[in-house]
PDB file of C-alpha atoms in Angstrom:
ATOM      1  CA  MET F  20      79.789  76.858 124.746  1.00 38.00           C
ATOM      2  CA  SER F  21      82.172  78.533 122.307  1.00 51.00           C
ATOM      3  CA  ASP F  22      83.538  81.989 123.066  1.00 67.00           C
ATOM      4  CA  TYR F  23      82.708  82.847 119.446  1.00 87.00           C
ATOM      5  CA  PRO F  24      79.087  81.745 118.969  1.00 91.00           C
ATOM      6  CA  GLU F  25      78.694  83.935 115.891  1.00 94.00           C
ATOM      7  CA  ILE F  26      81.351  81.881 114.093  1.00 95.00           C
ATOM      8  CA  ALA F  27      79.667  78.625 115.103  1.00 94.00           C
ATOM      9  CA  ALA F  28      76.398  79.939 113.652  1.00 95.00           C
ATOM     10  CA  ARG F  29      78.119  81.091 110.469  1.00 96.00           C
ATOM     11  CA  PHE F  30      79.886  77.755 110.018  1.00 97.00           C
ATOM     12  CA  ALA F  31      76.542  75.943 110.353  1.00 96.00           C
ATOM     13  CA  ARG F  32      75.021  78.173 107.659  1.00 97.00           C
ATOM     14  CA  ASP F  33      78.009  77.978 105.322  1.00 97.00           C
ATOM     15  CA  THR F  34      78.188  74.183 105.434  1.00 97.00           C
ATOM     16  CA  ALA F  35      74.500  73.263 105.662  1.00 96.00           C
ATOM     17  CA  GLY F  36      74.629  71.464 102.315  1.00 96.00           C
ATOM     18  CA  HIS F  37      78.090  69.930 102.624  1.00 96.00           C
ATOM     19  CA  ARG F  38      78.722  66.251 101.994  1.00 95.00           C
ATOM     20  CA  MET F  39      81.777  64.268 103.054  1.00 95.00           C
ATOM     21  CA  THR F  40      83.922  62.253 100.676  1.00 94.00           C
ATOM     22  CA  ILE F  41      86.621  59.958 102.046  1.00 94.00           C
ATOM     23  CA  ALA F  42      89.318  60.225  99.396  1.00 94.00           C
ATOM     24  CA  HIS F  43      91.784  58.156 101.424  1.00 94.00           C
ATOM     25  CA  ASP F  44      91.507  56.218 104.685  1.00 93.00           C
ATOM     26  CA  ASP F  45      94.440  54.084 105.782  1.00 94.00           C
ATOM     27  CA  GLY F  46      95.038  54.214 109.528  1.00 94.00           C
ATOM     28  CA  ILE F  47      96.160  57.741 110.344  1.00 96.00           C
ATOM     29  CA  TYR F  48      96.700  58.502 106.660  1.00 97.00           C
ATOM     30  CA  ARG F  49      93.414  60.216 105.835  1.00 97.00           C
ATOM     31  CA  HIS F  50      92.061  62.601 103.248  1.00 97.00           C
ATOM     32  CA  LEU F  51      88.533  63.904 103.811  1.00 97.00           C
ATOM     33  CA  VAL F  52      86.783  66.333 101.478  1.00 96.00           C
ATOM     34  CA  PHE F  53      83.726  68.392 102.445  1.00 97.00           C
ATOM     35  CA  ARG F  54      81.772  70.400  99.912  1.00 96.00           C
ATOM     36  CA  ASP F  55      78.285  71.222  98.740  1.00 95.00           C
ATOM     37  CA  PRO F  56      77.595  69.371  95.463  1.00 93.00           C
ATOM     38  CA  LYS F  57      75.592  72.372  94.250  1.00 92.00           C
ATOM     39  CA  HIS F  58      78.388  74.935  94.548  1.00 90.00           C
ATOM     40  CA  SER F  59      82.048  75.329  95.497  1.00 86.00           C
ATOM     41  CA  PHE F  60      81.709  77.900  98.275  1.00 94.00           C
ATOM     42  CA  TYR F  61      83.314  77.138 101.662  1.00 96.00           C
ATOM     43  CA  TRP F  62      84.629  73.713 100.702  1.00 97.00           C
ATOM     44  CA  PHE F  63      87.380  72.306 102.898  1.00 98.00           C
ATOM     45  CA  GLU F  64      89.685  69.303 103.205  1.00 98.00           C
ATOM     46  CA  ILE F  65      91.301  67.569 106.159  1.00 98.00           C
ATOM     47  CA  ILE F  66      94.465  65.547 105.609  1.00 98.00           C
ATOM     48  CA  THR F  67      96.343  63.653 108.311  1.00 98.00           C
ATOM     49  CA  THR F  68      99.710  61.952 108.330  1.00 98.00           C
ATOM     50  CA  PRO F  69     101.665  60.781 111.393  1.00 98.00           C
ATOM     51  CA  GLY F  70     102.014  63.795 113.709  1.00 97.00           C
ATOM     52  CA  GLN F  71     100.297  66.274 111.419  1.00 97.00           C
ATOM     53  CA  LEU F  72      96.896  67.572 110.363  1.00 98.00           C
ATOM     54  CA  VAL F  73      96.491  69.862 107.365  1.00 98.00           C
ATOM     55  CA  PHE F  74      93.364  71.959 106.913  1.00 98.00           C
ATOM     56  CA  SER F  75      92.849  73.588 103.530  1.00 97.00           C
ATOM     57  CA  GLY F  76      89.869  75.055 101.774  1.00 94.00           C
ATOM     58  CA  ASP F  77      88.224  78.217 100.536  1.00 90.00           C
ATOM     59  CA  GLY F  78      90.733  80.392 102.414  1.00 91.00           C
ATOM     60  CA  GLU F  79      93.986  80.217 104.380  1.00 92.00           C
ATOM     61  CA  SER F  80      95.484  76.763 105.029  1.00 95.00           C
ATOM     62  CA  PHE F  81      96.676  75.643 108.463  1.00 97.00           C
ATOM     63  CA  VAL F  82      99.063  72.902 109.557  1.00 97.00           C
ATOM     64  CA  PHE F  83      98.818  71.549 113.115  1.00 97.00           C
ATOM     65  CA  ARG F  84     101.349  69.302 114.848  1.00 97.00           C
ATOM     66  CA  ARG F  85     101.042  67.815 118.322  1.00 96.00           C
ATOM     67  CA  THR F  86     100.408  64.059 118.548  1.00 97.00           C
ATOM     68  CA  THR F  87     100.852  61.069 116.259  1.00 97.00           C
ATOM     69  CA  ASP F  88      97.138  60.949 115.461  1.00 97.00           C
ATOM     70  CA  MET F  89      95.842  64.513 115.302  1.00 98.00           C
ATOM     71  CA  PHE F  90      92.245  63.297 115.209  1.00 97.00           C
ATOM     72  CA  THR F  91      92.770  62.190 118.802  1.00 96.00           C
ATOM     73  CA  PHE F  92      94.019  65.686 119.655  1.00 97.00           C
ATOM     74  CA  PHE F  93      91.043  67.508 118.115  1.00 97.00           C
ATOM     75  CA  ARG F  94      88.465  65.130 119.554  1.00 96.00           C
ATOM     76  CA  SER F  95      88.866  67.158 122.753  1.00 94.00           C
ATOM     77  CA  GLY F  96      86.412  69.544 121.111  1.00 92.00           C
ATOM     78  CA  LEU F  97      83.668  66.914 120.990  1.00 92.00           C
ATOM     79  CA  ARG F  98      81.351  66.883 124.000  1.00 89.00           C
ATOM     80  CA  ARG F  99      79.384  63.866 125.167  1.00 85.00           C
ATOM     81  CA  ASN F 100      76.112  65.650 124.492  1.00 85.00           C
ATOM     82  CA  GLY F 101      77.085  66.036 120.835  1.00 81.00           C
ATOM     83  CA  THR F 102      78.015  69.726 121.008  1.00 88.00           C
ATOM     84  CA  ILE F 103      81.303  71.202 119.821  1.00 91.00           C
ATOM     85  CA  GLU F 104      83.591  73.466 121.815  1.00 93.00           C
ATOM     86  CA  ILE F 105      86.671  74.802 120.065  1.00 95.00           C
ATOM     87  CA  ASN F 106      89.828  75.850 121.896  1.00 95.00           C
ATOM     88  CA  PRO F 107      91.497  78.359 119.537  1.00 95.00           C
ATOM     89  CA  HIS F 108      93.976  79.683 122.125  1.00 94.00           C
ATOM     90  CA  TYR F 109      95.505  76.256 122.742  1.00 95.00           C
ATOM     91  CA  TRP F 110      95.121  74.980 119.210  1.00 96.00           C
ATOM     92  CA  ALA F 111      96.826  78.043 117.719  1.00 95.00           C
ATOM     93  CA  GLU F 112      99.914  77.159 119.756  1.00 94.00           C
ATOM     94  CA  LYS F 113     100.093  73.893 117.800  1.00 96.00           C
ATOM     95  CA  LEU F 114     100.273  75.587 114.421  1.00 96.00           C
ATOM     96  CA  ALA F 115     103.302  74.571 112.413  1.00 95.00           C
ATOM     97  CA  SER F 116     102.286  76.898 109.588  1.00 82.00           C
ATOM     98  CA  GLN F 117     102.303  80.696 109.810  1.00 80.00           C
ATOM     99  CA  ARG F 118     100.977  81.439 113.292  1.00 80.00           C
ATOM    100  CA  ASP F 119     100.265  85.080 112.480  1.00 82.00           C
ATOM    101  CA  ALA F 120      97.576  83.905 110.074  1.00 86.00           C
ATOM    102  CA  ALA F 121      95.457  82.805 113.034  1.00 93.00           C
ATOM    103  CA  ARG F 122      95.039  86.357 114.308  1.00 93.00           C
ATOM    104  CA  THR F 123      94.173  89.641 112.695  1.00 94.00           C
ATOM    105  CA  TYR F 124      93.710  93.260 113.739  1.00 95.00           C
ATOM    106  CA  SER F 125      90.431  93.850 115.575  1.00 95.00           C
ATOM    107  CA  GLN F 126      88.815  97.274 115.393  1.00 96.00           C
ATOM    108  CA  LYS F 127      86.589  96.166 118.280  1.00 94.00           C
ATOM    109  CA  LEU F 128      89.592  95.606 120.545  1.00 96.00           C
ATOM    110  CA  PHE F 129      91.031  98.936 119.409  1.00 97.00           C
ATOM    111  CA  ASP F 130      87.823 100.848 120.214  1.00 97.00           C
ATOM    112  CA  GLU F 131      87.550  99.147 123.608  1.00 96.00           C
ATOM    113  CA  ALA F 132      91.145 100.010 124.543  1.00 96.00           C
ATOM    114  CA  VAL F 133      90.748 103.636 123.462  1.00 97.00           C
ATOM    115  CA  ALA F 134      87.435 104.012 125.315  1.00 97.00           C
ATOM    116  CA  ARG F 135      88.989 102.581 128.479  1.00 95.00           C
ATOM    117  CA  ASP F 136      91.873 105.091 128.456  1.00 96.00           C
ATOM    118  CA  LEU F 137      89.664 108.035 127.550  1.00 97.00           C
ATOM    119  CA  LYS F 138      87.202 107.240 130.340  1.00 96.00           C
ATOM    120  CA  ALA F 139      90.031 107.294 132.880  1.00 95.00           C
ATOM    121  CA  ALA F 140      91.472 110.507 131.419  1.00 95.00           C
ATOM    122  CA  GLU F 141      88.183 112.418 131.235  1.00 95.00           C
ATOM    123  CA  VAL F 142      88.480 113.415 134.929  1.00 92.00           C
ATOM    124  CA  ASP F 143      91.701 115.337 134.338  1.00 90.00           C
ATOM    125  CA  TYR F 144      91.054 116.212 130.690  1.00 93.00           C
ATOM    126  CA  PRO F 145      87.384 117.176 130.280  1.00 94.00           C
ATOM    127  CA  GLY F 146      86.294 116.970 126.657  1.00 96.00           C
ATOM    128  CA  ILE F 147      89.001 114.537 125.627  1.00 96.00           C
ATOM    129  CA  THR F 148      86.556 111.902 124.323  1.00 97.00           C
ATOM    130  CA  GLU F 149      84.860 114.353 121.998  1.00 96.00           C
ATOM    131  CA  ALA F 150      88.261 115.615 120.852  1.00 96.00           C
ATOM    132  CA  TRP F 151      89.328 112.061 120.045  1.00 97.00           C
ATOM    133  CA  HIS F 152      86.291 111.423 117.876  1.00 97.00           C
ATOM    134  CA  GLU F 153      86.892 114.670 115.991  1.00 96.00           C
ATOM    135  CA  HIS F 154      90.547 113.705 115.571  1.00 97.00           C
ATOM    136  CA  VAL F 155      89.688 110.306 114.092  1.00 96.00           C
ATOM    137  CA  GLU F 156      86.908 111.584 111.859  1.00 95.00           C
ATOM    138  CA  SER F 157      89.228 114.221 110.420  1.00 93.00           C
ATOM    139  CA  GLU F 158      91.461 111.795 108.486  1.00 92.00           C
ATOM    140  CA  PHE F 159      91.778 108.297 109.970  1.00 96.00           C
ATOM    141  CA  ASN F 160      90.125 105.008 109.095  1.00 96.00           C
ATOM    142  CA  THR F 161      90.612 102.803 112.148  1.00 96.00           C
ATOM    143  CA  GLU F 162      89.304  99.733 110.327  1.00 96.00           C
ATOM    144  CA  TYR F 163      92.968  99.271 109.397  1.00 95.00           C
ATOM    145  CA  GLU F 164      95.670  98.719 112.021  1.00 95.00           C
ATOM    146  CA  GLU F 165      98.230 101.022 110.419  1.00 95.00           C
ATOM    147  CA  GLU F 166      95.742 103.889 110.366  1.00 96.00           C
ATOM    148  CA  ALA F 167      94.607 103.136 113.912  1.00 97.00           C
ATOM    149  CA  ARG F 168      98.177 103.193 115.196  1.00 95.00           C
ATOM    150  CA  ARG F 169      98.842 106.460 113.379  1.00 96.00           C
ATOM    151  CA  ALA F 170      95.733 108.011 114.928  1.00 97.00           C
ATOM    152  CA  LEU F 171      97.031 107.085 118.371  1.00 96.00           C
ATOM    153  CA  ASP F 172     100.526 108.418 117.695  1.00 94.00           C
ATOM    154  CA  GLU F 173      99.303 111.775 116.415  1.00 95.00           C
ATOM    155  CA  PHE F 174      96.720 112.482 119.108  1.00 96.00           C
ATOM    156  CA  ARG F 175      97.467 115.129 121.754  1.00 92.00           C
ATOM    157  CA  PHE F 176      94.995 116.836 124.053  1.00 92.00           C
ATOM    158  CA  GLY F 177      95.334 119.586 126.654  1.00 84.00           C
ATOM    159  CA  GLU F 178      98.465 121.259 125.330  1.00 80.00           C
ATOM    160  CA  SER F 179     100.291 122.309 128.486  1.00 79.00           C
ATOM    161  CA  TYR F 180     103.834 122.467 129.862  1.00 75.00           C
ATOM    162  CA  GLU F 181     104.936 122.765 133.467  1.00 73.00           C
ATOM    163  CA  ALA F 182     108.198 124.188 134.738  1.00 74.00           C
ATOM    164  CA  ALA F 183     108.822 123.182 138.342  1.00 72.00           C
ATOM    165  CA  CYS F 184     111.738 123.815 140.679  1.00 70.00           C
ATOM    166  CA  PRO F 185     113.024 120.825 142.703  1.00 67.00           C
ATOM    167  CA  LYS F 186     114.513 123.096 145.392  1.00 61.00           C
ATOM    168  CA  CYS F 187     111.405 125.144 146.144  1.00 79.00           C
ATOM    169  CA  ASP F 188     107.678 125.178 145.559  1.00 73.00           C
ATOM    170  CA  TRP F 189     107.882 127.349 142.467  1.00 69.00           C
ATOM    171  CA  ARG F 190     106.080 126.065 139.382  1.00 69.00           C
ATOM    172  CA  HIS F 191     104.688 127.584 136.222  1.00 67.00           C
ATOM    173  CA  GLU F 192     102.269 126.097 133.687  1.00 71.00           C
ATOM    174  CA  ASP F 193     101.946 127.387 130.149  1.00 69.00           C
ATOM    175  CA  THR F 194     100.466 126.310 126.795  1.00 67.00           C
ATOM    176  CA  SER F 195     103.768 127.150 125.115  1.00 69.00           C
ATOM    177  CA  TYR F 196     106.888 125.083 125.653  1.00 66.00           C
ATOM    178  CA  ALA F 197     109.132 128.020 124.813  1.00 70.00           C
ATOM    179  CA  ALA F 198     107.324 130.241 127.322  1.00 73.00           C
ATOM    180  CA  ALA F 199     107.667 127.600 130.043  1.00 65.00           C
ATOM    181  CA  VAL F 200     111.420 127.294 129.353  1.00 69.00           C
ATOM    182  CA  LEU F 201     111.779 131.072 129.518  1.00 75.00           C
ATOM    183  CA  LYS F 202     109.965 131.208 132.880  1.00 69.00           C
ATOM    184  CA  ARG F 203     112.228 128.457 134.222  1.00 68.00           C
ATOM    185  CA  SER F 204     115.342 130.409 133.155  1.00 71.00           C
ATOM    186  CA  ARG F 205     114.114 133.557 134.826  1.00 73.00           C
ATOM    187  CA  HIS F 206     113.345 131.662 138.020  1.00 62.00           C
ATOM    188  CA  ARG F 207     116.880 130.268 138.031  1.00 71.00           C
ATOM    189  CA  GLN F 208     118.259 133.786 137.632  1.00 68.00           C
ATOM    190  CA  ASP F 209     116.115 135.104 140.472  1.00 66.00           C
ATOM    191  CA  ALA F 210     116.433 132.156 142.878  1.00 73.00           C
ATOM    192  CA  GLY F 211     120.042 131.247 142.240  1.00 68.00           C
ATOM    193  CA  GLU F 212     122.097 128.233 141.189  1.00 70.00           C
ATOM    194  CA  GLY F 213     120.378 124.840 141.545  1.00 69.00           C
ATOM    195  CA  HIS F 214     116.935 126.259 140.930  1.00 67.00           C
ATOM    196  CA  GLY F 215     114.998 125.849 137.711  1.00 63.00           C
ATOM    197  CA  GLY F 216     114.340 122.147 137.089  1.00 69.00           C
ATOM    198  CA  ALA F 217     112.879 120.450 134.033  1.00 69.00           C
ATOM    199  CA  VAL F 218     109.904 121.332 131.848  1.00 68.00           C
ATOM    200  CA  ARG F 219     107.271 118.583 131.721  1.00 67.00           C
ATOM    201  CA  ASP F 220     104.848 117.960 128.889  1.00 69.00           C
ATOM    202  CA  LEU F 221     101.386 117.663 130.495  1.00 75.00           C
ATOM    203  CA  ALA F 222      99.401 116.973 127.326  1.00 83.00           C
ATOM    204  CA  PHE F 223      97.558 113.664 127.138  1.00 93.00           C
ATOM    205  CA  THR F 224      98.973 111.116 124.711  1.00 92.00           C
ATOM    206  CA  PHE F 225      98.440 107.382 124.287  1.00 95.00           C
ATOM    207  CA  ALA F 226     101.955 106.761 125.579  1.00 87.00           C
ATOM    208  CA  ASP F 227     101.573 103.042 126.320  1.00 88.00           C
ATOM    209  CA  SER F 228      99.437 102.056 123.338  1.00 91.00           C
ATOM    210  CA  TRP F 229     102.270 100.015 121.833  1.00 87.00           C
ATOM    211  CA  GLU F 230     101.578  97.473 124.584  1.00 89.00           C
ATOM    212  CA  TRP F 231      97.938  97.043 123.570  1.00 92.00           C
ATOM    213  CA  GLN F 232      96.860  93.677 122.202  1.00 89.00           C
ATOM    214  CA  LEU F 233      94.841  94.643 119.147  1.00 94.00           C
ATOM    215  CA  ARG F 234      94.755  91.249 117.451  1.00 93.00           C
ATOM    216  CA  ASP F 235      92.008  88.704 117.841  1.00 94.00           C
ATOM    217  CA  PHE F 236      91.461  85.378 116.146  1.00 95.00           C
ATOM    218  CA  ASP F 237      90.704  85.686 112.471  1.00 95.00           C
ATOM    219  CA  TRP F 238      87.206  84.478 111.618  1.00 95.00           C
ATOM    220  CA  TRP F 239      88.563  81.996 109.090  1.00 96.00           C
ATOM    221  CA  PHE F 240      90.841  80.363 111.668  1.00 97.00           C
ATOM    222  CA  LEU F 241      87.873  79.980 114.034  1.00 97.00           C
ATOM    223  CA  TRP F 242      85.823  78.655 111.129  1.00 97.00           C
ATOM    224  CA  ALA F 243      88.599  76.143 110.389  1.00 97.00           C
ATOM    225  CA  CYS F 244      88.596  74.985 114.028  1.00 97.00           C
ATOM    226  CA  HIS F 245      84.865  74.279 113.766  1.00 97.00           C
ATOM    227  CA  ALA F 246      85.409  72.555 110.427  1.00 97.00           C
ATOM    228  CA  ILE F 247      88.073  70.232 111.815  1.00 98.00           C
ATOM    229  CA  VAL F 248      86.061  69.104 114.828  1.00 97.00           C
ATOM    230  CA  THR F 249      82.814  68.811 112.851  1.00 96.00           C
ATOM    231  CA  GLY F 250      84.613  66.884 110.123  1.00 97.00           C
ATOM    232  CA  ILE F 251      86.098  64.456 112.614  1.00 97.00           C
ATOM    233  CA  ALA F 252      82.696  63.947 114.251  1.00 95.00           C
ATOM    234  CA  ARG F 253      81.152  63.120 110.874  1.00 94.00           C
ATOM    235  CA  TYR F 254      84.007  60.779 110.002  1.00 95.00           C
ATOM    236  CA  ASP F 255      83.636  59.015 113.359  1.00 93.00           C
ATOM    237  CA  ARG F 256      79.916  58.512 112.817  1.00 91.00           C
ATOM    238  CA  VAL F 257      80.491  57.008 109.384  1.00 91.00           C
ATOM    239  CA  ARG F 258      83.070  54.562 110.767  1.00 88.00           C
ATOM    240  CA  GLN F 259      80.943  53.748 113.804  1.00 81.00           C
ATOM    241  CA  TYR F 260      78.099  52.560 111.609  1.00 73.00           C
ATOM    242  CA  GLY F 261      80.330  50.956 108.975  1.00 70.00           C
ATOM    243  CA  LEU F 262      79.272  53.338 106.208  1.00 63.00           C
ATOM    244  CA  GLN F 263      82.715  54.059 104.747  1.00 63.00           C
ATOM    245  CA  LYS F 264      81.739  52.662 101.351  1.00 64.00           C
ATOM    246  CA  LEU F 265      78.991  55.265 101.110  1.00 60.00           C
ATOM    247  CA  ALA F 266      81.606  58.020 101.431  1.00 60.00           C
ATOM    248  CA  THR F 267      83.942  56.858  98.677  1.00 63.00           C
ATOM    249  CA  PRO F 268      84.740  59.328  95.859  1.00 62.00           C
ATOM    250  CA  LYS F 269      81.806  57.930  93.863  1.00 56.00           C
ATOM    251  CA  ALA F 270      79.300  58.485  96.650  1.00 45.00           C
ATOM    252  CA  VAL F 271      78.701  60.834  99.535  1.00 48.00           C
ATOM    253  CA  ALA F 272      77.489  60.414 103.103  1.00 49.00           C
ATOM    254  CA  ALA F 273      75.082  62.779 104.781  1.00 45.00           C
TER     255      ALA F 273
END
């Protein structure tokens, strides 16, 4: 079963009326066209040459390179029971075209990562989750990665600074950095040379958010993966039953 069943369902709906035309078929030199004769939405083409498969259509185009006959490579997605199982993680590694086009920012992944950090922080910072929602609602639209990243960078909660002495147990916590520095200086004066230490910022920030993986496969890339495997399966059926002539440019095969 696909990890993205919603895309499989969408592909089935989008291509329910599609017909296949074999524009060229000479060994591994192939050109297959799939479209609904009633409209031009969600049409796509599959072209193969030695060592390469090109997918193009009603969206981004993708070029895959792995084996001499790329149909053999993508047939791994065809199961014996007739079902299709795409492998976008592995297949994306075989992209010879712009690999970044296969993935896009995911607000879902962003929300999950934020929720995970806030849940862990709530013990030490009560109210932080509510503060985050107020922060975002004030001016950020996290549907866009740039805005989401900016929301993370500008969020602080529990404004607090701690001055602690490494030579004794003295420590002072304050909501003002300047006040904490002043307390540290006075402690050094009272306790002598070597006392004082650094002032630590205790406020919560998303310090490690730059490491977060916020990109998931773009729906169109997943759609293209389904299109390639489904197209190959249809092509194989036509050849198996010797119906190539019915799929020439002047005719279509169901």
